[in-house]
Short mmCIF file of C-alpha atoms and ligand atoms in Angstrom, two decimals:
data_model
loop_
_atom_site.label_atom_id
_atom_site.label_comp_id
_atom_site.label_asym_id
_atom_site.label_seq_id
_atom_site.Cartn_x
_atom_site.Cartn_y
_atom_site.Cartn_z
CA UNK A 11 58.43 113.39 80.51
CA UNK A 12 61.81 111.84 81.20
CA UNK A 13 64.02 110.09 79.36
CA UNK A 14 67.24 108.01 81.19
CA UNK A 15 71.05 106.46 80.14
CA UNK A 16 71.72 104.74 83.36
CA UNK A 17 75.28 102.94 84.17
CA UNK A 18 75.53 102.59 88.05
CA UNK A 19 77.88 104.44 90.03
CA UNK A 20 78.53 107.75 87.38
CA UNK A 21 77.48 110.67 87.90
CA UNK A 22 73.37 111.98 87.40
CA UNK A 23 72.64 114.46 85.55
CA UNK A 24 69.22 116.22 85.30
CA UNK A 25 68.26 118.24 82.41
CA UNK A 26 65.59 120.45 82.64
CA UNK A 27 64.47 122.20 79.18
CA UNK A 28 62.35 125.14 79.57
CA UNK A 29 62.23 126.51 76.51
CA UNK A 30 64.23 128.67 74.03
CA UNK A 31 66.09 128.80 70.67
CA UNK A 32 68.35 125.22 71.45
CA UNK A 33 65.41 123.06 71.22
CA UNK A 34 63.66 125.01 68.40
CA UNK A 35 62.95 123.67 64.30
CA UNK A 36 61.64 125.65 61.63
CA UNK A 37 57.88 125.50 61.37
CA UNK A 38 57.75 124.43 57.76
CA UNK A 39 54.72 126.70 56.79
CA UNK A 40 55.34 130.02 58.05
CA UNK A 41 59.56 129.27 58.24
CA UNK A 42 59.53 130.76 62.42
CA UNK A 43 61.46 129.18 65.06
CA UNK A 44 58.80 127.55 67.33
CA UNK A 45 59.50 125.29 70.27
CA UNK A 46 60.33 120.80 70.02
CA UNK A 47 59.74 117.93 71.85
CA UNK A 48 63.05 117.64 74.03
CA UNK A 49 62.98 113.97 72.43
CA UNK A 50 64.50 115.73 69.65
CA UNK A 51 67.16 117.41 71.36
CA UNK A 52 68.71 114.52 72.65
CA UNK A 53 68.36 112.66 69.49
CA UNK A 54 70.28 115.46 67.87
CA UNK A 55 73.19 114.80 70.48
CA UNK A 56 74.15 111.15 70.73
CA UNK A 57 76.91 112.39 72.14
CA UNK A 58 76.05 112.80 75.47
CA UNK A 59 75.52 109.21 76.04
CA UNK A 60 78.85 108.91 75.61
CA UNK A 61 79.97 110.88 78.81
CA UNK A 62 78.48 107.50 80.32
CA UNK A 63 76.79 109.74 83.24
CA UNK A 64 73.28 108.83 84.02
CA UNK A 65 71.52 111.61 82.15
CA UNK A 66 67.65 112.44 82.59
CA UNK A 67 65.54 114.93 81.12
CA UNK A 68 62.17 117.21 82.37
CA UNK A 69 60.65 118.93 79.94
CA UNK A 70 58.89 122.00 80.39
CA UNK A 71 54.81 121.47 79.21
CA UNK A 72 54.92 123.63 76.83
CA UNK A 73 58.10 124.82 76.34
CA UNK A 74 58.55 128.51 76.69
CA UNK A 75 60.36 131.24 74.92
CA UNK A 76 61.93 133.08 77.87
CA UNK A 77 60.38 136.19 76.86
CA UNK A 78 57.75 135.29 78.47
CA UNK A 79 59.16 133.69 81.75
CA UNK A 80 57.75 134.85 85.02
CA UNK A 81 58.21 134.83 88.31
CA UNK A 82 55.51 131.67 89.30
CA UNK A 83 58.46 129.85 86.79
CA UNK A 84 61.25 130.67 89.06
CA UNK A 85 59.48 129.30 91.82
CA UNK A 86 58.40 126.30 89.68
CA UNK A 87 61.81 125.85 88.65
CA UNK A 88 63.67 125.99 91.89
CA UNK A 89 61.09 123.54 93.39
CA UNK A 90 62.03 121.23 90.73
CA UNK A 91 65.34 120.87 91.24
CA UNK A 92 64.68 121.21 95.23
CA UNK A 93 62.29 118.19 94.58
CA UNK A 94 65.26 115.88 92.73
CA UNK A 95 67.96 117.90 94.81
CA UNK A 96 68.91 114.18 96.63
CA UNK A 97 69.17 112.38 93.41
CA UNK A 98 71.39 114.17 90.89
CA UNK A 99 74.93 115.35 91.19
CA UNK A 100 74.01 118.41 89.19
CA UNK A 101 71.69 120.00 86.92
CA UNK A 102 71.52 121.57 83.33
CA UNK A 103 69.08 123.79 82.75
CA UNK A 104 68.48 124.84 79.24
CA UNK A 105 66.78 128.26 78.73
CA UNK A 106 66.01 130.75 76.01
CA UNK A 107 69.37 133.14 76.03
CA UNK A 108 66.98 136.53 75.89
CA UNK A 109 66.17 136.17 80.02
CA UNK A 110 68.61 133.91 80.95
CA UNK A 111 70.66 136.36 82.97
CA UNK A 112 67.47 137.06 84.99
CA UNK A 113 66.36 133.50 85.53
CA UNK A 114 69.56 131.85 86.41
CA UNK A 115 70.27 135.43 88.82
CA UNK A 116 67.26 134.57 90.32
CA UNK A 117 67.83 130.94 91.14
CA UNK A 118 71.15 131.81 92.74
CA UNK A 119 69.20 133.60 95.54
CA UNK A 120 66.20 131.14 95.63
CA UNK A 121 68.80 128.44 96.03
CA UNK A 122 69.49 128.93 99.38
CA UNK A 123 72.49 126.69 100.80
CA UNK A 124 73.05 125.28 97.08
CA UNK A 125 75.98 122.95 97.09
CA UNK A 126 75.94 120.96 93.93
CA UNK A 127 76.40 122.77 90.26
CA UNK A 128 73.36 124.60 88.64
CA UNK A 129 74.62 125.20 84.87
CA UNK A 130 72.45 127.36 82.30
CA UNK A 131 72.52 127.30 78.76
CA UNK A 132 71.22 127.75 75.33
CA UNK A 133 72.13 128.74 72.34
CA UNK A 134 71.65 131.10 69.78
CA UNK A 135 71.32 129.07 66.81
CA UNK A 136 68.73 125.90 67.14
CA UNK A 137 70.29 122.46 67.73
CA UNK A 138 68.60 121.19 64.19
CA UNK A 139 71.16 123.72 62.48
CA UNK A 140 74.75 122.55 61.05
CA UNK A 141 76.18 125.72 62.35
CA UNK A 142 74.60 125.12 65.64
CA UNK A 143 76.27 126.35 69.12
CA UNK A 144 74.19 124.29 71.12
CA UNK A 145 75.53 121.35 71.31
CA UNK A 146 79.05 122.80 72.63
CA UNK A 147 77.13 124.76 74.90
CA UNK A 148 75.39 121.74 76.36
CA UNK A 149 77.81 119.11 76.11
CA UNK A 150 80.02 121.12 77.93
CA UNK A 151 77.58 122.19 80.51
CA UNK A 152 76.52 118.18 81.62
CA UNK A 153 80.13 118.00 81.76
CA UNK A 154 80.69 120.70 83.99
CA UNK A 155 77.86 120.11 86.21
CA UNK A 156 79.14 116.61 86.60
CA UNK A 157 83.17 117.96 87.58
CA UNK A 158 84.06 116.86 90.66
CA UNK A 159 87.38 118.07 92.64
CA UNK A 160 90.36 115.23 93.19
CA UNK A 161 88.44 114.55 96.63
CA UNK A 162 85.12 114.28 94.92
CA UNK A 163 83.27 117.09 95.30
CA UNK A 164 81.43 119.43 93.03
CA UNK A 165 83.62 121.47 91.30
CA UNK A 166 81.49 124.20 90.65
CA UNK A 167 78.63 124.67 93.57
CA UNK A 168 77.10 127.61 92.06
CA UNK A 169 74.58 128.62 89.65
CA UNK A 170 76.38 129.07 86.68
CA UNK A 171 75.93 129.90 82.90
CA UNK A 172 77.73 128.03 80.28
CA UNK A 173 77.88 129.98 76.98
CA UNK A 174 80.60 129.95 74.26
CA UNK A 175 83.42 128.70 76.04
CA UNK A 176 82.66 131.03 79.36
CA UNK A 177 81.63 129.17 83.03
CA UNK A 178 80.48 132.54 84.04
CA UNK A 179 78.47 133.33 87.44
CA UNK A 180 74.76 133.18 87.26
CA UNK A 181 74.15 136.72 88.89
CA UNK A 182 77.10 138.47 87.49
CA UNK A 183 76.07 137.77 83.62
CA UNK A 184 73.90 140.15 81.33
CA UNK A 185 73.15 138.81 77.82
CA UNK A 186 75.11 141.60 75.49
CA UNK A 187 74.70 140.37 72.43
CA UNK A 188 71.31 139.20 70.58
CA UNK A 189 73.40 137.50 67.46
CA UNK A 190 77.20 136.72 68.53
CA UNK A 191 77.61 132.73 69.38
CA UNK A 192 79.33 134.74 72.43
CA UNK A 193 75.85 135.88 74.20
CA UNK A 194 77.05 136.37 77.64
CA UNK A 195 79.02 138.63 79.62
CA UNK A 196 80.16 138.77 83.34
CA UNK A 197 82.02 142.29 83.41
CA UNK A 198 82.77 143.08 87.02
CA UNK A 199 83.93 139.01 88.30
CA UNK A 200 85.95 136.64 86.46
CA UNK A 201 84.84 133.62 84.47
CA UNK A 202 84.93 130.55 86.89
CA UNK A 203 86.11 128.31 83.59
CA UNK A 204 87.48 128.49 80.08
CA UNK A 205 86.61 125.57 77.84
CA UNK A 206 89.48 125.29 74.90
CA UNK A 207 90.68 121.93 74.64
CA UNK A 208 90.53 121.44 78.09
CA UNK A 209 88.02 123.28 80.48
CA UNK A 210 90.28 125.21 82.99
CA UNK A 211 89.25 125.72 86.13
CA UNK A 212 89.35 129.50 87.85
CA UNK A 213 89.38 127.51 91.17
CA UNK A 214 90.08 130.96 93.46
CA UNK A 215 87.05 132.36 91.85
CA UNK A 216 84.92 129.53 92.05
CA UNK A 217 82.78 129.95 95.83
CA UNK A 218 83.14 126.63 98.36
CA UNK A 219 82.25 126.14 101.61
CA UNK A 220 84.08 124.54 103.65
CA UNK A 221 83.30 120.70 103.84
CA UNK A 222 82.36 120.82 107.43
CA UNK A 223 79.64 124.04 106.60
CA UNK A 224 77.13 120.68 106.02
CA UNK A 225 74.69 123.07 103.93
CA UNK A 226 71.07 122.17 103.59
CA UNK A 227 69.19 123.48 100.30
CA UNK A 228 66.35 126.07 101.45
CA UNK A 229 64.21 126.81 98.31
CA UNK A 230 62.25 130.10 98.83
CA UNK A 231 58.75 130.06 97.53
CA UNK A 232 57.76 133.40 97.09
CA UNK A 233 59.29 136.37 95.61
CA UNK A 234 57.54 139.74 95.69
CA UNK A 235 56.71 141.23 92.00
CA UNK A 236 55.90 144.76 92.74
CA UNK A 237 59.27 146.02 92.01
CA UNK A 238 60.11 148.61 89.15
CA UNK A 239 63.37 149.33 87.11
CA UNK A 240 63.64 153.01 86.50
CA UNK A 241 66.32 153.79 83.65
CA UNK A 242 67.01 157.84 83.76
CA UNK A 243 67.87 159.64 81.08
CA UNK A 244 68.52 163.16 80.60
CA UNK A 245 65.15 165.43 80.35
CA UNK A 246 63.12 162.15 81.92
CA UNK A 247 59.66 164.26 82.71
CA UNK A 248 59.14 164.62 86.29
CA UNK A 249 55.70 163.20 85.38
CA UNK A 250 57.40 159.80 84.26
CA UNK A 251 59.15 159.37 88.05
CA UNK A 252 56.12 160.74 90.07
CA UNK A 253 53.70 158.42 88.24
CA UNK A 254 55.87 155.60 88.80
CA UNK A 255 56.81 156.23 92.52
CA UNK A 256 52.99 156.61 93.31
CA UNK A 257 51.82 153.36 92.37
CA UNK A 258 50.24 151.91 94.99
CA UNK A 259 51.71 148.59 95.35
CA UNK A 260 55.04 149.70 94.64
CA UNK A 261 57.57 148.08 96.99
CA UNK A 262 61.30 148.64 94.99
CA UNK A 263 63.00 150.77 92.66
CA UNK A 264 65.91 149.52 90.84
CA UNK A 265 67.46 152.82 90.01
CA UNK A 266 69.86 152.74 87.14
CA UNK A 267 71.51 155.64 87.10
CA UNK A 268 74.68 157.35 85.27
CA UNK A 269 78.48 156.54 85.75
CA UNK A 270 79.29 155.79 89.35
CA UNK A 271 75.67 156.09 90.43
CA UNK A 272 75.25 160.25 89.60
CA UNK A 273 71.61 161.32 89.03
CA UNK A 274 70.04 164.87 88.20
CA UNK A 275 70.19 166.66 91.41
CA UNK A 276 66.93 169.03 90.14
CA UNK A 277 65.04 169.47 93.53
CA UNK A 278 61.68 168.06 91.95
CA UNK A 279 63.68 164.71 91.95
CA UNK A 280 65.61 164.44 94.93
CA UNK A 281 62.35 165.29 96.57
CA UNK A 282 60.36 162.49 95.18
CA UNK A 283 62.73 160.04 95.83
CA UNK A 284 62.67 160.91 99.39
CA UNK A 285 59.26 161.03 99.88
CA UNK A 286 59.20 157.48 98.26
CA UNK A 287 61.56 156.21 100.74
CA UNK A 288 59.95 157.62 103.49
CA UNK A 289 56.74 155.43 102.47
CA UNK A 290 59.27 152.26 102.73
CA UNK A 291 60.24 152.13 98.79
CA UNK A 292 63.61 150.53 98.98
CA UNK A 293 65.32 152.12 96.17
CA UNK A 294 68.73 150.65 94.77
CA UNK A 295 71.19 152.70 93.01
CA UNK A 296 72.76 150.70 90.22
CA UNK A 297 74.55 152.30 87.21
CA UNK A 298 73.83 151.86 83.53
CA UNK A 299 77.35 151.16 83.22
CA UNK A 300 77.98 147.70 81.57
CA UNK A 301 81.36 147.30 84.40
CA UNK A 302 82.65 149.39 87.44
CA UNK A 303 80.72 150.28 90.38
CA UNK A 304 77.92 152.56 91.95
CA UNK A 305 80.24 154.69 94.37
CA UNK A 306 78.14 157.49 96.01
CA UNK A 307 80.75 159.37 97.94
CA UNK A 308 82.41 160.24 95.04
CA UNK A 309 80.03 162.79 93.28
CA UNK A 310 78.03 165.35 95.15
CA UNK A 311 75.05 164.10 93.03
CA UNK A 312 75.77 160.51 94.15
CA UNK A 313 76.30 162.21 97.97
CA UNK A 314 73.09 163.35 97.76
CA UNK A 315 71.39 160.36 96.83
CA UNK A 316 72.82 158.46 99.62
CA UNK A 317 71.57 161.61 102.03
CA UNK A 318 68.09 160.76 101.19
CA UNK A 319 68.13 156.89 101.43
CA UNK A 320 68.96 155.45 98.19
CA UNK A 321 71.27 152.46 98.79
CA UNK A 322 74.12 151.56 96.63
CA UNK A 323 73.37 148.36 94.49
CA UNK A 324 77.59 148.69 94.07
CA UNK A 325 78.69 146.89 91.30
CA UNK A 326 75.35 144.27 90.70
CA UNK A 327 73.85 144.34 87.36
CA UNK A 328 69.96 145.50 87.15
CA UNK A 329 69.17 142.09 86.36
CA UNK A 330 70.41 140.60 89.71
CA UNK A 331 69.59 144.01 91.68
CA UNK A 332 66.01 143.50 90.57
CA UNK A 333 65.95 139.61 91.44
CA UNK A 334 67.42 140.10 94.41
CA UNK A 335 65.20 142.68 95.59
CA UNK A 336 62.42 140.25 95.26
CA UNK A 337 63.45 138.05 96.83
CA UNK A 338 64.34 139.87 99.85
CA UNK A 339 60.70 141.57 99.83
CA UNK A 340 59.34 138.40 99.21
CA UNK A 341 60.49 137.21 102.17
CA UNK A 342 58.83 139.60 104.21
CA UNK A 343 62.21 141.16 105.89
CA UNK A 344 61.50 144.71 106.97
CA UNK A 345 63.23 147.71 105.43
CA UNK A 346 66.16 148.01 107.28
CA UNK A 347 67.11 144.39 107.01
CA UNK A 348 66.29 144.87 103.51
CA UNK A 349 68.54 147.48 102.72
CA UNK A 350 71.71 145.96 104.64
CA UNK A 351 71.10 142.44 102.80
CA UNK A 352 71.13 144.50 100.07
CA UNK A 353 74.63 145.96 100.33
CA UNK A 354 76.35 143.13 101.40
CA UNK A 355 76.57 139.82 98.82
CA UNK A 356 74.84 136.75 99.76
CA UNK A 357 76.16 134.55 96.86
CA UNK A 358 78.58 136.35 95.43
CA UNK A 359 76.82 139.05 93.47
CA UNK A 360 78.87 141.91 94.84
CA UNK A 361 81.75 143.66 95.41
CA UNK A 362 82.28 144.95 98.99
CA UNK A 363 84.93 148.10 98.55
CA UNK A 364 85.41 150.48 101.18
CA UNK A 365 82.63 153.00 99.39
CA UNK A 366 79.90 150.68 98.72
CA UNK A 367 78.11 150.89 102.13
CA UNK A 368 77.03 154.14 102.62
CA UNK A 369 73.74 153.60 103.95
CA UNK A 370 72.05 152.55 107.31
N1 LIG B 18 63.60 134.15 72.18
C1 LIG B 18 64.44 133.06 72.56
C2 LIG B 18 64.28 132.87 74.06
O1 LIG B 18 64.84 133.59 74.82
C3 LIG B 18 65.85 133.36 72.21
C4 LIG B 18 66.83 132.30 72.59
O2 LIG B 18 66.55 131.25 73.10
O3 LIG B 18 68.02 132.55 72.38
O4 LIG B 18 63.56 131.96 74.45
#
């Protein structure tokens, strides 16, 4: 379905609503939140005409909470905007907050060569309430995906998510709260904007290429699913890891592990891991930490982790780790390109420090 506000010559603006708590009413029987017709959402914001961009809307058939988003919606997604890449400026996409982080991290990598703005938001409180926070969150998101610089280009080429005042990175964000109005967090890279009474730009943080680069957009169109995230915790049953690392179809490990990237150093474990890696599991060392980095040199339980294969995630958060992991399998790259791509950022999901590559 699409709506339109056309003037010539200003900006376009797709939005695409997939879902979530910002287009959601009260169902008046049972009193839950279930998904609108977008119609409604941009009736409840009249204010958006008023930017006097050319706005149009996609709506997702049916809308989705994001808890139950999968990977064949990525794809969908990205091809969507790959599809009306040529004739919009930018693009809002509105998503339930719960996976956000792991959608938008994902689009950053499907996104290949991305150089127009890809803004994310939601909100925690539906756009019918008075108290909403959905309507900052999306007026100021068409506004930021329609910035330009002073010599007209787009002021924020990234994937992005807009939440409560906060232009923060897609792939550096986990959602860390499941009531604040304040939802998302980017600990280890600075926000690329603050919107107070005027949005201020992080410019040095915000990533440009150069205007000559001429980038094309390449849209992946598979990602590989057989990829695990294996939280440890103290006494975790060797049972629990050697089930896990014997499925058969079992391609990556996100390992989230403790501190600077220290595991339990019990033979049983270090053993398993290596025979895991030996049958081409890529596993990725990331640390339950919510900021600061994996650093395996500095630990002789980190040491040993990087003497059996495991590769430092360095300072990525499991949600982009794990996105970015299938993408790169689902690409069909072999292991060792695998695990460099891993270590090194390809849109600015990591921190390169002199102790994050330790590993082939
Ligand atoms: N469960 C909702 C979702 O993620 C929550 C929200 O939108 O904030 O779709």
């Amino acid at each position: 379905m699409k709506h339109g506000t056309t003037e010539q010559g200003s900006p376009k603006i797709l939005l695409i609503y997939t879902g979530g708590t910002i287009g959601m009413i009260e169902d008046p029987l049972t009193g839950a939140l279930r998904a609108f017709d977008f119609t409604y959402l941009l009736d409840q914001i009249p204010e958006l005409q008023r930017f006097g961009f050319e706005i149009s809307s996609i709506q997702f058939d049916p809308p989705i909470d994001s808890s139950a988003i999968t990977l064949d919606i990525w794809l969908q997604l990205a091809s969507t905007i790959e599809e009306h890449y040529n004739t919009y400026d930018g693009f809002v996409v509105l998503h339930g907050t719960d996976t956000m982080a792991y959608t938008a991290s994902a689009l950053s990598f499907l996104l290949e060569g991305l150089d127009k703005p890809v803004i994310f938001t939601g909100s925690q409180l539906p756009i019918g309430r008075l108290r909403t926070d959905g309507k900052e969150n999306l007026i100021t998101a068409v506004q930021i995906a329609a910035e330009r610089t002073p010599e007209g280009l787009p002021m924020v080429p990234e994937v992005c998510i807009y939440f409560d005042t906060h232009l923060l990175r897609a792939n550096r964000t986990i959602k860390c709260s499941a009531d604040l109005f304040e939802a998302f967090a980017s600990y280890n890279y600075p926000s690329l904007a603050n919107a107070g009474i005027h949005i201020n730009y992080q410019e040095m943080y915000i990533h440009r290429t150069s205007q000559d680069a001429q980038k094309k957009l390449r849209v992946s169109k598979t990602m590989d699913p057989n990829v695990v995230v294996l939280r440890l915790f103290p006494g975790i049953p060797q049972e629990v890891v050697q089930t896990i690392l014997a499925i058969p179809s079992l391609h990556g490990v996100i390992l989230e592990t403790y501190g600077s990237g220290n595991a339990t150093t019990e033979p049983w474990f270090l053993d398993l891991l290596a025979q895991a890696i030996k049958r081409g599991i890529i596993i990725v060392n990331v640390t339950q930490c919510l900021s600061g980095t994996v650093d395996m040199s500095r630990y002789d339980t980190g040491i040993r982790l990087g003497q059996i294969g495991v590769i430092s995630g360095a300072d990525m958060t499991t949600e982009c780790a794990l996105t970015k992991l299938m993408f790169l399998l689902g690409k069909g790259l072999c292991y060792e390109e695998i695990a460099q791509q891993m270590q090194r950022p390809i849109c600015g999901e990591l921190t390169l420090t002199p102790n994050t590559t330790t590993h082939k």
